[in-house]
Amino acid sequence: MVGAPLTILGDVGLLSGSVRHDGNVRISGHVAAGYVVEATGDILVVGDLQGGQLVAGGDVTVRGIVSGPDALIDAIGRVRVRQAADTRILAGGDLHIETAAERCELAAGGRIRLTGAPGALRGGKARATTWIEAKRLECSGGQPAEVGVGGTPFDDSRDQIAMRLKFAEKQAGATTRSENETVAEYRRRITTLRAYRHLQKALERRLAQIEKADATRGVPCVTMHGDAPAEAVLRMADSPDTLHLRREDPVASFTAVVEDGEIVIRSLNQNRKETIRVG
Protein backbone atom coordinates (compact mmCIF):
# COMPACT_ATOMS: atom_id res chain seq x y z
CA MET A 1 0.00 0.00 0.00
CA VAL A 2 1.43 3.40 -1.03
CA GLY A 3 2.04 5.86 1.78
CA ALA A 4 0.90 9.44 2.16
CA PRO A 5 2.33 12.06 -0.25
CA LEU A 6 5.42 14.00 0.82
CA THR A 7 5.97 17.68 -0.01
CA ILE A 8 9.42 19.24 0.33
CA LEU A 9 9.41 23.03 0.48
CA GLY A 10 12.63 24.24 -1.08
CA ASP A 11 15.57 22.34 -2.52
CA VAL A 12 16.85 18.82 -2.05
CA GLY A 13 20.47 19.35 -1.13
CA LEU A 14 22.79 19.78 1.81
CA LEU A 15 20.12 20.77 4.32
CA SER A 16 17.55 18.10 3.40
CA GLY A 17 19.84 15.27 2.33
CA SER A 18 18.63 12.57 -0.04
CA VAL A 19 14.95 11.59 0.10
CA ARG A 20 13.45 8.10 0.09
CA HIS A 21 9.69 7.85 0.49
CA ASP A 22 6.92 5.26 0.15
CA GLY A 23 4.45 7.27 -1.92
CA ASN A 24 4.39 10.38 -4.11
CA VAL A 25 6.96 13.18 -3.66
CA ARG A 26 6.61 16.85 -4.61
CA ILE A 27 9.64 19.16 -4.47
CA SER A 28 9.04 22.91 -4.79
CA GLY A 29 12.69 23.72 -5.52
CA HIS A 30 15.68 22.12 -7.23
CA VAL A 31 17.51 18.81 -6.74
CA ALA A 32 21.25 19.38 -6.34
CA ALA A 33 24.08 17.23 -7.69
CA GLY A 34 24.92 14.17 -5.62
CA TYR A 35 21.46 13.84 -4.05
CA VAL A 36 18.85 11.16 -4.73
CA VAL A 37 15.07 11.31 -4.57
CA GLU A 38 13.57 7.82 -4.57
CA ALA A 39 9.82 7.20 -4.37
CA THR A 40 7.52 4.24 -4.84
CA GLY A 41 5.01 6.59 -6.47
CA ASP A 42 5.31 9.71 -8.64
CA ILE A 43 7.94 12.46 -8.37
CA LEU A 44 7.29 16.10 -9.27
CA VAL A 45 10.15 18.63 -9.28
CA VAL A 46 9.03 22.20 -9.79
CA GLY A 47 12.60 23.44 -10.28
CA ASP A 48 15.66 21.95 -12.00
CA LEU A 49 17.42 18.61 -11.66
CA GLN A 50 21.00 19.86 -11.28
CA GLY A 51 22.98 16.64 -11.49
CA GLY A 52 20.88 14.75 -8.95
CA GLN A 53 18.95 11.52 -9.46
CA LEU A 54 15.23 10.76 -9.50
CA VAL A 55 14.10 7.13 -9.12
CA ALA A 56 10.36 6.47 -9.24
CA GLY A 57 7.97 3.55 -9.22
CA GLY A 58 5.48 5.80 -11.05
CA ASP A 59 5.79 8.91 -13.24
CA VAL A 60 8.40 11.70 -13.10
CA THR A 61 7.83 15.35 -14.02
CA VAL A 62 10.56 18.02 -13.98
CA ARG A 63 9.21 21.45 -14.85
CA GLY A 64 12.68 22.91 -15.10
CA ILE A 65 15.92 21.81 -16.79
CA VAL A 66 17.61 18.43 -16.35
CA SER A 67 21.38 18.70 -16.70
CA GLY A 68 24.70 17.28 -15.59
CA PRO A 69 26.69 14.14 -16.43
CA ASP A 70 25.60 12.50 -13.17
CA ALA A 71 21.94 13.41 -13.56
CA LEU A 72 19.58 10.44 -13.90
CA ILE A 73 15.85 9.90 -14.19
CA ASP A 74 14.80 6.26 -13.84
CA ALA A 75 11.04 5.70 -13.78
CA ILE A 76 8.74 2.75 -14.34
CA GLY A 77 6.07 5.10 -15.66
CA ARG A 78 6.11 8.17 -17.89
CA VAL A 79 8.67 10.99 -17.81
CA ARG A 80 8.10 14.61 -18.75
CA VAL A 81 10.81 17.32 -18.63
CA ARG A 82 11.16 20.77 -20.13
CA GLN A 83 14.77 20.47 -21.35
CA ALA A 84 17.64 18.03 -20.92
CA ALA A 85 21.40 18.14 -21.46
CA ASP A 86 24.20 15.64 -20.76
CA THR A 87 21.98 13.31 -18.79
CA ARG A 88 20.39 9.85 -18.79
CA ILE A 89 16.64 9.29 -18.80
CA LEU A 90 15.02 5.83 -18.64
CA ALA A 91 11.23 5.63 -18.83
CA GLY A 92 9.08 2.52 -18.81
CA GLY A 93 6.33 4.51 -20.55
CA ASP A 94 6.45 7.59 -22.79
CA LEU A 95 9.16 10.26 -22.57
CA HIS A 96 8.13 13.83 -23.42
CA ILE A 97 10.75 16.59 -23.68
CA GLU A 98 9.18 19.96 -24.38
CA THR A 99 12.08 21.88 -25.97
CA ALA A 100 15.40 20.09 -26.61
CA ALA A 101 17.70 17.26 -25.57
CA GLU A 102 21.45 17.60 -26.09
CA ARG A 103 24.03 14.81 -25.72
CA CYS A 104 21.60 12.71 -23.69
CA GLU A 105 21.03 8.98 -23.40
CA LEU A 106 17.28 8.43 -23.69
CA ALA A 107 15.33 5.17 -23.50
CA ALA A 108 11.54 4.82 -23.44
CA GLY A 109 9.28 1.79 -23.35
CA GLY A 110 6.72 3.78 -25.33
CA ARG A 111 7.34 6.97 -27.34
CA ILE A 112 9.92 9.77 -27.26
CA ARG A 113 8.45 13.13 -28.25
CA LEU A 114 10.04 16.58 -28.60
CA THR A 115 7.12 18.76 -29.57
CA GLY A 116 7.90 22.33 -28.49
CA ALA A 117 10.30 24.85 -30.03
CA PRO A 118 12.91 24.04 -31.21
CA GLY A 119 12.02 20.36 -30.62
CA ALA A 120 15.64 19.35 -31.24
CA LEU A 121 17.42 16.09 -30.52
CA ARG A 122 21.10 17.10 -30.66
CA GLY A 123 23.67 14.32 -30.60
CA GLY A 124 23.40 11.60 -27.96
CA LYS A 125 21.32 8.43 -28.23
CA ALA A 126 17.55 7.98 -28.22
CA ARG A 127 15.82 4.59 -28.21
CA ALA A 128 12.09 3.95 -28.08
CA THR A 129 9.85 0.93 -28.49
CA THR A 130 7.28 2.44 -30.84
CA TRP A 131 7.88 6.00 -32.02
CA ILE A 132 10.29 8.92 -31.93
CA GLU A 133 8.91 12.32 -32.94
CA ALA A 134 10.96 15.53 -33.16
CA LYS A 135 11.30 18.75 -35.14
CA ARG A 136 15.06 18.56 -35.58
CA LEU A 137 17.70 15.81 -35.51
CA GLU A 138 21.07 17.54 -35.25
CA CYS A 139 24.77 17.05 -34.51
CA SER A 140 26.36 18.10 -31.23
CA GLY A 141 30.12 18.28 -30.92
CA GLY A 142 30.43 16.77 -34.37
CA GLN A 143 28.40 13.69 -33.42
CA PRO A 144 25.01 13.07 -35.07
CA ALA A 145 21.96 12.01 -33.10
CA GLU A 146 21.68 8.21 -32.88
CA VAL A 147 18.03 7.20 -33.13
CA GLY A 148 16.74 3.66 -32.66
CA VAL A 149 13.13 2.49 -32.71
CA GLY A 150 11.70 -0.96 -32.08
CA GLY A 151 12.70 -3.83 -29.81
CA THR A 152 13.72 -3.38 -26.19
CA PRO A 153 15.22 0.09 -25.64
CA PHE A 154 17.04 -0.96 -22.47
CA ASP A 155 20.57 -2.38 -22.44
CA ASP A 156 19.96 -5.74 -20.75
CA SER A 157 17.60 -8.48 -21.86
CA ARG A 158 14.92 -9.92 -19.63
CA ASP A 159 16.94 -13.15 -19.16
CA GLN A 160 20.09 -11.26 -18.16
CA ILE A 161 18.22 -9.19 -15.60
CA ALA A 162 16.44 -12.26 -14.19
CA MET A 163 19.79 -14.01 -13.77
CA ARG A 164 21.35 -11.01 -12.02
CA LEU A 165 18.27 -10.64 -9.82
CA LYS A 166 18.49 -14.27 -8.73
CA PHE A 167 22.17 -13.76 -7.85
CA ALA A 168 21.41 -10.58 -5.84
CA GLU A 169 18.63 -12.34 -3.92
CA LYS A 170 20.96 -15.25 -3.14
CA GLN A 171 23.74 -12.95 -1.94
CA ALA A 172 21.33 -10.91 0.20
CA GLY A 173 20.05 -14.13 1.78
CA ALA A 174 23.60 -15.29 2.47
CA THR A 175 24.39 -12.09 4.38
CA THR A 176 23.44 -13.39 7.83
CA ARG A 177 24.49 -12.44 11.31
CA SER A 178 27.30 -14.49 12.85
CA GLU A 179 27.78 -15.15 16.55
CA ASN A 180 29.93 -12.70 18.47
CA GLU A 181 30.37 -10.40 15.47
CA THR A 182 32.33 -7.23 16.07
CA VAL A 183 31.07 -3.72 15.42
CA ALA A 184 33.19 -3.55 12.23
CA GLU A 185 31.76 -6.89 11.05
CA TYR A 186 28.22 -5.68 11.78
CA ARG A 187 28.73 -2.49 9.78
CA ARG A 188 30.26 -4.43 6.90
CA ARG A 189 27.35 -6.91 6.90
CA ILE A 190 24.70 -4.17 6.94
CA THR A 191 26.48 -2.24 4.16
CA THR A 192 26.67 -5.38 2.02
CA LEU A 193 23.03 -6.24 2.69
CA ARG A 194 21.87 -2.73 1.76
CA ALA A 195 23.93 -2.84 -1.44
CA TYR A 196 22.34 -6.12 -2.58
CA ARG A 197 18.84 -4.94 -1.65
CA HIS A 198 19.43 -1.73 -3.62
CA LEU A 199 20.57 -3.84 -6.59
CA GLN A 200 17.43 -5.97 -6.26
CA LYS A 201 15.21 -2.89 -6.44
CA ALA A 202 17.07 -1.56 -9.48
CA LEU A 203 16.75 -4.88 -11.32
CA GLU A 204 13.07 -5.23 -10.42
CA ARG A 205 12.49 -1.71 -11.73
CA ARG A 206 14.22 -2.57 -15.02
CA LEU A 207 12.09 -5.71 -15.41
CA ALA A 208 8.96 -3.62 -14.87
CA GLN A 209 10.14 -1.18 -17.55
CA ILE A 210 10.74 -4.01 -20.03
CA GLU A 211 7.27 -5.42 -19.31
CA LYS A 212 5.71 -2.01 -20.05
CA ALA A 213 7.72 -1.81 -23.27
CA ASP A 214 6.54 -5.27 -24.34
CA ALA A 215 2.92 -4.28 -23.65
CA THR A 216 3.14 -1.18 -25.89
CA ARG A 217 5.12 -2.68 -28.74
CA GLY A 218 3.79 -1.76 -32.18
CA VAL A 219 5.00 -0.68 -35.62
CA PRO A 220 8.26 1.31 -35.15
CA CYS A 221 8.18 4.79 -36.63
CA VAL A 222 10.30 7.96 -36.69
CA THR A 223 8.69 11.29 -37.58
CA MET A 224 10.39 14.67 -37.98
CA HIS A 225 8.25 17.78 -38.44
CA GLY A 226 11.10 20.20 -39.09
CA ASP A 227 12.35 22.71 -41.61
CA ALA A 228 16.02 21.59 -41.68
CA PRO A 229 17.60 18.38 -43.01
CA ALA A 230 18.38 15.79 -40.36
CA GLU A 231 21.86 14.82 -39.16
CA ALA A 232 21.34 11.44 -37.56
CA VAL A 233 22.05 7.73 -37.58
CA LEU A 234 18.76 5.85 -37.82
CA ARG A 235 18.21 2.24 -36.76
CA MET A 236 14.85 0.53 -37.16
CA ALA A 237 13.73 -2.83 -35.78
CA ASP A 238 13.20 -5.66 -38.28
CA SER A 239 15.78 -4.10 -40.61
CA PRO A 240 19.53 -4.84 -40.45
CA ASP A 241 20.22 -1.61 -42.31
CA THR A 242 21.59 1.54 -40.66
CA LEU A 243 20.51 4.75 -42.35
CA HIS A 244 22.79 7.81 -42.19
CA LEU A 245 20.87 11.07 -42.66
CA ARG A 246 23.05 14.02 -43.67
CA ARG A 247 22.45 17.73 -43.92
CA GLU A 248 22.91 17.69 -47.69
CA ASP A 249 20.08 15.18 -48.12
CA PRO A 250 16.98 16.92 -49.50
CA VAL A 251 14.40 15.45 -47.12
CA ALA A 252 13.66 17.59 -44.04
CA SER A 253 10.22 16.69 -42.72
CA PHE A 254 9.66 12.96 -43.06
CA THR A 255 8.33 9.78 -41.54
CA ALA A 256 10.36 6.56 -41.53
CA VAL A 257 8.93 3.05 -41.18
CA VAL A 258 9.98 -0.51 -42.02
CA GLU A 259 8.11 -2.29 -44.80
CA ASP A 260 9.17 -5.79 -45.92
CA GLY A 261 12.60 -5.42 -44.35
CA GLU A 262 13.23 -2.02 -45.96
CA ILE A 263 13.44 1.39 -44.33
CA VAL A 264 10.95 3.57 -46.17
CA ILE A 265 11.29 7.35 -46.02
CA ARG A 266 8.24 9.39 -46.91
CA SER A 267 8.59 13.13 -47.26
CA LEU A 268 5.92 15.14 -45.44
CA ASN A 269 6.60 18.24 -47.53
CA GLN A 270 6.45 16.67 -50.98
CA ASN A 271 4.32 13.97 -52.49
CA ARG A 272 7.06 11.40 -52.91
CA LYS A 273 8.52 8.25 -51.33
CA GLU A 274 12.14 7.15 -51.02
CA THR A 275 13.05 3.55 -50.26
CA ILE A 276 16.38 2.59 -48.73
CA ARG A 277 16.97 -1.07 -49.46
CA VAL A 278 18.67 -3.46 -47.07
CA GLY A 279 22.29 -4.06 -48.03
Short mmCIF file of N, CA and C in Angstrom, two decimals, residues 28-161:
data_model
loop_
_atom_site.label_atom_id
_atom_site.label_comp_id
_atom_site.label_asym_id
_atom_site.label_seq_id
_atom_site.Cartn_x
_atom_site.Cartn_y
_atom_site.Cartn_z
N SER A 28 9.34 21.57 -4.28
CA SER A 28 9.04 22.91 -4.79
C SER A 28 10.27 23.62 -5.34
N GLY A 29 11.45 23.09 -5.05
CA GLY A 29 12.69 23.72 -5.52
C GLY A 29 13.46 22.84 -6.49
N HIS A 30 14.79 22.88 -6.36
CA HIS A 30 15.68 22.12 -7.23
C HIS A 30 16.19 20.87 -6.52
N VAL A 31 16.80 19.97 -7.30
CA VAL A 31 17.51 18.81 -6.74
C VAL A 31 18.97 18.96 -7.11
N ALA A 32 19.84 19.09 -6.12
CA ALA A 32 21.25 19.38 -6.34
C ALA A 32 22.03 18.13 -6.73
N ALA A 33 23.21 18.33 -7.28
CA ALA A 33 24.08 17.23 -7.69
C ALA A 33 24.49 16.39 -6.48
N GLY A 34 24.50 15.08 -6.67
CA GLY A 34 24.92 14.17 -5.62
C GLY A 34 23.81 13.71 -4.70
N TYR A 35 22.58 14.20 -4.91
CA TYR A 35 21.46 13.84 -4.05
C TYR A 35 20.43 13.02 -4.82
N VAL A 36 19.77 12.11 -4.12
CA VAL A 36 18.85 11.16 -4.73
C VAL A 36 17.46 11.35 -4.14
N VAL A 37 16.46 11.35 -5.00
CA VAL A 37 15.07 11.31 -4.57
C VAL A 37 14.49 10.01 -5.09
N GLU A 38 14.09 9.14 -4.20
CA GLU A 38 13.57 7.82 -4.57
C GLU A 38 12.17 7.68 -3.97
N ALA A 39 11.20 7.32 -4.81
CA ALA A 39 9.82 7.20 -4.37
C ALA A 39 9.17 6.00 -5.01
N THR A 40 8.27 5.36 -4.27
CA THR A 40 7.52 4.24 -4.84
C THR A 40 6.43 4.73 -5.77
N GLY A 41 6.04 6.00 -5.63
CA GLY A 41 5.01 6.59 -6.47
C GLY A 41 5.58 7.56 -7.47
N ASP A 42 4.89 8.69 -7.68
CA ASP A 42 5.31 9.71 -8.64
C ASP A 42 6.25 10.72 -7.98
N ILE A 43 7.06 11.38 -8.83
CA ILE A 43 7.94 12.46 -8.37
C ILE A 43 7.68 13.69 -9.23
N LEU A 44 7.44 14.83 -8.58
CA LEU A 44 7.29 16.10 -9.27
C LEU A 44 8.34 17.07 -8.73
N VAL A 45 9.16 17.61 -9.63
CA VAL A 45 10.15 18.63 -9.28
C VAL A 45 9.76 19.92 -9.98
N VAL A 46 9.46 20.93 -9.21
CA VAL A 46 9.03 22.20 -9.79
C VAL A 46 10.22 22.95 -10.39
N GLY A 47 11.40 22.78 -9.79
CA GLY A 47 12.60 23.44 -10.28
C GLY A 47 13.41 22.58 -11.23
N ASP A 48 14.74 22.67 -11.12
CA ASP A 48 15.66 21.95 -12.00
C ASP A 48 16.21 20.71 -11.32
N LEU A 49 16.64 19.76 -12.13
CA LEU A 49 17.42 18.61 -11.66
C LEU A 49 18.86 18.91 -12.02
N GLN A 50 19.65 19.33 -11.04
CA GLN A 50 21.00 19.86 -11.28
C GLN A 50 22.06 18.81 -10.98
N GLY A 51 22.00 17.70 -11.70
CA GLY A 51 22.98 16.64 -11.49
C GLY A 51 22.57 15.62 -10.46
N GLY A 52 21.38 15.74 -9.90
CA GLY A 52 20.88 14.75 -8.95
C GLY A 52 20.22 13.59 -9.67
N GLN A 53 19.58 12.71 -8.89
CA GLN A 53 18.95 11.52 -9.46
C GLN A 53 17.53 11.37 -8.93
N LEU A 54 16.62 11.02 -9.85
CA LEU A 54 15.23 10.76 -9.50
C LEU A 54 14.90 9.32 -9.87
N VAL A 55 14.44 8.54 -8.91
CA VAL A 55 14.10 7.13 -9.12
C VAL A 55 12.67 6.93 -8.65
N ALA A 56 11.78 6.51 -9.57
CA ALA A 56 10.36 6.47 -9.24
C ALA A 56 9.71 5.17 -9.68
N GLY A 57 8.78 4.70 -8.84
CA GLY A 57 7.97 3.55 -9.22
C GLY A 57 6.78 3.96 -10.06
N GLY A 58 6.56 5.27 -10.22
CA GLY A 58 5.48 5.80 -11.05
C GLY A 58 6.02 6.73 -12.10
N ASP A 59 5.40 7.93 -12.23
CA ASP A 59 5.79 8.91 -13.24
C ASP A 59 6.74 9.94 -12.63
N VAL A 60 7.50 10.62 -13.52
CA VAL A 60 8.40 11.70 -13.10
C VAL A 60 8.12 12.92 -13.97
N THR A 61 7.98 14.07 -13.32
CA THR A 61 7.83 15.35 -14.02
C THR A 61 8.84 16.34 -13.47
N VAL A 62 9.63 16.95 -14.36
CA VAL A 62 10.56 18.02 -13.98
C VAL A 62 10.17 19.25 -14.80
N ARG A 63 9.67 20.26 -14.14
CA ARG A 63 9.21 21.45 -14.85
C ARG A 63 10.35 22.34 -15.29
N GLY A 64 11.51 22.13 -14.72
CA GLY A 64 12.68 22.91 -15.10
C GLY A 64 13.59 22.15 -16.05
N ILE A 65 14.90 22.39 -15.91
CA ILE A 65 15.92 21.81 -16.79
C ILE A 65 16.60 20.65 -16.09
N VAL A 66 16.85 19.58 -16.84
CA VAL A 66 17.61 18.43 -16.35
C VAL A 66 18.99 18.50 -16.97
N SER A 67 20.04 18.55 -16.15
CA SER A 67 21.38 18.70 -16.70
C SER A 67 22.42 18.10 -15.77
N GLY A 68 23.58 17.79 -16.36
CA GLY A 68 24.70 17.28 -15.59
C GLY A 68 25.02 15.84 -15.92
N PRO A 69 26.31 15.50 -16.05
CA PRO A 69 26.69 14.14 -16.43
C PRO A 69 26.28 13.07 -15.43
N ASP A 70 26.04 13.46 -14.18
CA ASP A 70 25.60 12.50 -13.17
C ASP A 70 24.10 12.50 -12.97
N ALA A 71 23.39 13.35 -13.70
CA ALA A 71 21.94 13.41 -13.56
C ALA A 71 21.29 12.16 -14.15
N LEU A 72 20.26 11.66 -13.47
CA LEU A 72 19.58 10.44 -13.90
C LEU A 72 18.11 10.54 -13.53
N ILE A 73 17.26 10.14 -14.47
CA ILE A 73 15.85 9.90 -14.19
C ILE A 73 15.56 8.46 -14.57
N ASP A 74 15.07 7.68 -13.62
CA ASP A 74 14.80 6.26 -13.84
C ASP A 74 13.40 5.98 -13.30
N ALA A 75 12.44 5.83 -14.19
CA ALA A 75 11.04 5.70 -13.78
C ALA A 75 10.39 4.51 -14.46
N ILE A 76 9.52 3.83 -13.74
CA ILE A 76 8.74 2.75 -14.34
C ILE A 76 7.66 3.33 -15.25
N GLY A 77 7.15 4.48 -14.90
CA GLY A 77 6.07 5.10 -15.66
C GLY A 77 6.56 6.09 -16.70
N ARG A 78 5.79 7.15 -16.90
CA ARG A 78 6.11 8.17 -17.89
C ARG A 78 7.05 9.21 -17.31
N VAL A 79 7.77 9.90 -18.21
CA VAL A 79 8.67 10.99 -17.81
C VAL A 79 8.38 12.20 -18.67
N ARG A 80 8.30 13.36 -18.03
CA ARG A 80 8.10 14.61 -18.75
C ARG A 80 9.06 15.66 -18.18
N VAL A 81 9.88 16.28 -19.05
CA VAL A 81 10.81 17.32 -18.63
C VAL A 81 10.73 18.46 -19.64
N ARG A 82 11.20 19.63 -19.21
CA ARG A 82 11.16 20.77 -20.13
C ARG A 82 12.35 20.75 -21.08
N GLN A 83 13.55 20.47 -20.54
CA GLN A 83 14.77 20.47 -21.35
C GLN A 83 15.79 19.58 -20.68
N ALA A 84 16.65 18.93 -21.48
CA ALA A 84 17.64 18.03 -20.92
C ALA A 84 18.98 18.19 -21.63
N ALA A 85 20.07 18.06 -20.87
CA ALA A 85 21.40 18.14 -21.46
C ALA A 85 22.36 17.26 -20.65
N ASP A 86 23.15 16.46 -21.38
CA ASP A 86 24.20 15.64 -20.76
C ASP A 86 23.67 14.78 -19.63
N THR A 87 22.57 14.10 -19.86
CA THR A 87 21.98 13.31 -18.79
C THR A 87 21.41 12.01 -19.34
N ARG A 88 20.95 11.16 -18.44
CA ARG A 88 20.39 9.85 -18.79
C ARG A 88 18.96 9.78 -18.28
N ILE A 89 18.04 9.41 -19.17
CA ILE A 89 16.64 9.29 -18.80
C ILE A 89 16.12 7.94 -19.27
N LEU A 90 15.58 7.15 -18.35
CA LEU A 90 15.02 5.83 -18.64
C LEU A 90 13.56 5.84 -18.20
N ALA A 91 12.66 5.61 -19.13
CA ALA A 91 11.23 5.63 -18.83
C ALA A 91 10.58 4.34 -19.29
N GLY A 92 9.81 3.72 -18.41
CA GLY A 92 9.08 2.52 -18.81
C GLY A 92 7.95 2.85 -19.77
N GLY A 93 7.39 4.05 -19.65
CA GLY A 93 6.33 4.51 -20.55
C GLY A 93 6.86 5.53 -21.53
N ASP A 94 6.05 6.55 -21.85
CA ASP A 94 6.45 7.59 -22.79
C ASP A 94 7.42 8.58 -22.15
N LEU A 95 8.25 9.20 -23.00
CA LEU A 95 9.16 10.26 -22.57
C LEU A 95 8.85 11.50 -23.41
N HIS A 96 8.48 12.59 -22.74
CA HIS A 96 8.13 13.83 -23.42
C HIS A 96 9.09 14.92 -22.98
N ILE A 97 9.85 15.47 -23.94
CA ILE A 97 10.75 16.59 -23.68
C ILE A 97 10.19 17.78 -24.45
N GLU A 98 9.91 18.85 -23.76
CA GLU A 98 9.18 19.96 -24.38
C GLU A 98 10.02 20.74 -25.39
N THR A 99 11.30 21.01 -25.09
CA THR A 99 12.08 21.88 -25.97
C THR A 99 13.22 21.17 -26.68
N ALA A 100 14.23 20.68 -25.95
CA ALA A 100 15.40 20.09 -26.61
C ALA A 100 16.11 19.13 -25.68
N ALA A 101 16.83 18.18 -26.30
CA ALA A 101 17.70 17.26 -25.57
C ALA A 101 19.05 17.25 -26.26
N GLU A 102 20.12 17.51 -25.51
CA GLU A 102 21.45 17.60 -26.09
C GLU A 102 22.40 16.65 -25.39
N ARG A 103 23.04 15.78 -26.20
CA ARG A 103 24.03 14.81 -25.72
C ARG A 103 23.48 13.95 -24.58
N CYS A 104 22.25 13.52 -24.71
CA CYS A 104 21.60 12.71 -23.69
C CYS A 104 21.52 11.25 -24.11
N GLU A 105 21.36 10.38 -23.15
CA GLU A 105 21.03 8.98 -23.40
C GLU A 105 19.58 8.78 -22.97
N LEU A 106 18.72 8.52 -23.94
CA LEU A 106 17.28 8.43 -23.69
C LEU A 106 16.77 7.05 -24.06
N ALA A 107 15.95 6.47 -23.21
CA ALA A 107 15.33 5.17 -23.50
C ALA A 107 13.91 5.20 -22.97
N ALA A 108 12.96 4.79 -23.82
CA ALA A 108 11.54 4.82 -23.44
C ALA A 108 10.85 3.55 -23.90
N GLY A 109 10.06 2.97 -23.00
CA GLY A 109 9.28 1.79 -23.35
C GLY A 109 8.11 2.09 -24.26
N GLY A 110 7.79 3.37 -24.43
CA GLY A 110 6.72 3.78 -25.33
C GLY A 110 7.27 4.68 -26.42
N ARG A 111 6.94 6.00 -26.33
CA ARG A 111 7.34 6.97 -27.34
C ARG A 111 8.30 8.00 -26.74
N ILE A 112 9.12 8.60 -27.61
CA ILE A 112 9.92 9.77 -27.26
C ILE A 112 9.43 10.91 -28.13
N ARG A 113 9.02 12.01 -27.50
CA ARG A 113 8.45 13.13 -28.25
C ARG A 113 9.13 14.43 -27.83
N LEU A 114 9.55 15.23 -28.82
CA LEU A 114 10.04 16.58 -28.60
C LEU A 114 9.16 17.49 -29.45
N THR A 115 8.20 18.11 -28.82
CA THR A 115 7.12 18.76 -29.57
C THR A 115 7.14 20.28 -29.52
N GLY A 116 7.86 20.87 -28.56
CA GLY A 116 7.90 22.33 -28.49
C GLY A 116 8.98 22.90 -29.39
N ALA A 117 9.24 24.21 -29.26
CA ALA A 117 10.30 24.85 -30.03
C ALA A 117 11.59 24.85 -29.22
N PRO A 118 12.74 24.44 -29.82
CA PRO A 118 12.91 24.04 -31.21
C PRO A 118 12.61 22.56 -31.48
N GLY A 119 12.32 21.78 -30.43
CA GLY A 119 12.02 20.36 -30.62
C GLY A 119 13.20 19.58 -31.15
N ALA A 120 14.41 19.89 -30.66
CA ALA A 120 15.64 19.35 -31.24
C ALA A 120 16.22 18.22 -30.41
N LEU A 121 16.64 17.18 -31.10
CA LEU A 121 17.42 16.09 -30.52
C LEU A 121 18.83 16.25 -31.06
N ARG A 122 19.75 16.75 -30.22
CA ARG A 122 21.10 17.10 -30.66
C ARG A 122 22.10 16.08 -30.11
N GLY A 123 22.70 15.31 -31.02
CA GLY A 123 23.67 14.32 -30.60
C GLY A 123 23.05 13.30 -29.65
N GLY A 124 23.89 12.57 -28.93
CA GLY A 124 23.40 11.60 -27.96
C GLY A 124 22.72 10.41 -28.61
N LYS A 125 22.02 9.64 -27.78
CA LYS A 125 21.32 8.43 -28.23
C LYS A 125 19.88 8.45 -27.73
N ALA A 126 18.96 8.07 -28.59
CA ALA A 126 17.55 7.98 -28.22
C ALA A 126 16.99 6.67 -28.74
N ARG A 127 16.40 5.88 -27.83
CA ARG A 127 15.82 4.59 -28.21
C ARG A 127 14.41 4.50 -27.64
N ALA A 128 13.48 4.09 -28.49
CA ALA A 128 12.09 3.95 -28.08
C ALA A 128 11.51 2.67 -28.66
N THR A 129 10.47 2.17 -28.02
CA THR A 129 9.85 0.93 -28.49
C THR A 129 9.00 1.16 -29.72
N THR A 130 8.25 2.26 -29.76
CA THR A 130 7.28 2.44 -30.84
C THR A 130 7.54 3.63 -31.75
N TRP A 131 7.91 4.80 -31.19
CA TRP A 131 7.88 6.00 -32.02
C TRP A 131 8.79 7.06 -31.44
N ILE A 132 9.54 7.73 -32.30
CA ILE A 132 10.29 8.92 -31.93
C ILE A 132 9.83 10.07 -32.82
N GLU A 133 9.42 11.17 -32.21
CA GLU A 133 8.91 12.32 -32.94
C GLU A 133 9.67 13.57 -32.49
N ALA A 134 10.21 14.32 -33.47
CA ALA A 134 10.96 15.53 -33.16
C ALA A 134 10.79 16.52 -34.30
N LYS A 135 11.30 17.74 -34.08
CA LYS A 135 11.30 18.75 -35.14
C LYS A 135 12.67 18.88 -35.79
N ARG A 136 13.71 18.50 -35.04
CA ARG A 136 15.06 18.56 -35.58
C ARG A 136 15.90 17.41 -35.03
N LEU A 137 16.69 16.79 -35.90
CA LEU A 137 17.70 15.81 -35.51
C LEU A 137 19.04 16.40 -35.93
N GLU A 138 19.88 16.75 -34.96
CA GLU A 138 21.07 17.54 -35.25
C GLU A 138 22.33 16.93 -34.63
N CYS A 139 23.48 17.41 -35.10
CA CYS A 139 24.77 17.05 -34.51
C CYS A 139 25.01 17.88 -33.24
N SER A 140 25.87 17.35 -32.38
CA SER A 140 26.36 18.10 -31.23
C SER A 140 27.80 17.67 -31.00
N GLY A 141 28.72 18.61 -31.04
CA GLY A 141 30.12 18.28 -30.92
C GLY A 141 30.63 17.41 -32.06
N GLY A 142 30.03 17.56 -33.22
CA GLY A 142 30.43 16.77 -34.37
C GLY A 142 29.82 15.39 -34.44
N GLN A 143 29.01 15.02 -33.45
CA GLN A 143 28.40 13.69 -33.42
C GLN A 143 26.91 13.80 -33.75
N PRO A 144 26.43 13.02 -34.74
CA PRO A 144 25.01 13.07 -35.07
C PRO A 144 24.16 12.39 -34.00
N ALA A 145 22.89 12.69 -34.00
CA ALA A 145 21.96 12.01 -33.10
C ALA A 145 21.82 10.56 -33.54
N GLU A 146 21.88 9.63 -32.59
CA GLU A 146 21.68 8.21 -32.88
C GLU A 146 20.27 7.83 -32.43
N VAL A 147 19.44 7.45 -33.38
CA VAL A 147 18.03 7.20 -33.13
C VAL A 147 17.71 5.75 -33.43
N GLY A 148 17.14 5.05 -32.47
CA GLY A 148 16.74 3.66 -32.66
C GLY A 148 15.31 3.43 -32.21
N VAL A 149 14.53 2.75 -33.04
CA VAL A 149 13.13 2.49 -32.71
C VAL A 149 12.83 1.02 -32.93
N GLY A 150 12.08 0.44 -31.99
CA GLY A 150 11.70 -0.96 -32.08
C GLY A 150 12.55 -1.82 -31.16
N GLY A 151 11.98 -2.94 -30.72
CA GLY A 151 12.70 -3.83 -29.81
C GLY A 151 12.74 -3.25 -28.40
N THR A 152 13.58 -3.84 -27.56
CA THR A 152 13.72 -3.38 -26.19
C THR A 152 14.71 -2.23 -26.13
N PRO A 153 14.32 -1.07 -25.64
CA PRO A 153 15.22 0.09 -25.64
C PRO A 153 16.26 0.05 -24.52
N PHE A 154 16.14 -0.90 -23.61
CA PHE A 154 17.04 -0.96 -22.47
C PHE A 154 18.20 -1.91 -22.76
N ASP A 155 19.32 -1.70 -22.09
CA ASP A 155 20.57 -2.38 -22.44
C ASP A 155 20.52 -3.89 -22.21
N ASP A 156 19.96 -4.31 -21.10
CA ASP A 156 19.96 -5.74 -20.75
C ASP A 156 18.68 -6.42 -21.20
N SER A 157 18.79 -7.69 -21.52
CA SER A 157 17.60 -8.48 -21.86
C SER A 157 16.90 -8.94 -20.60
N ARG A 158 15.69 -9.42 -20.76
CA ARG A 158 14.92 -9.92 -19.63
C ARG A 158 15.66 -11.08 -18.94
N ASP A 159 16.24 -11.99 -19.72
CA ASP A 159 16.94 -13.15 -19.16
C ASP A 159 18.16 -12.73 -18.36
N GLN A 160 18.91 -11.75 -18.88
CA GLN A 160 20.09 -11.26 -18.16
C GLN A 160 19.71 -10.63 -16.84
N ILE A 161 18.66 -9.84 -16.84
CA ILE A 161 18.22 -9.19 -15.60
C ILE A 161 17.71 -10.22 -14.61
#
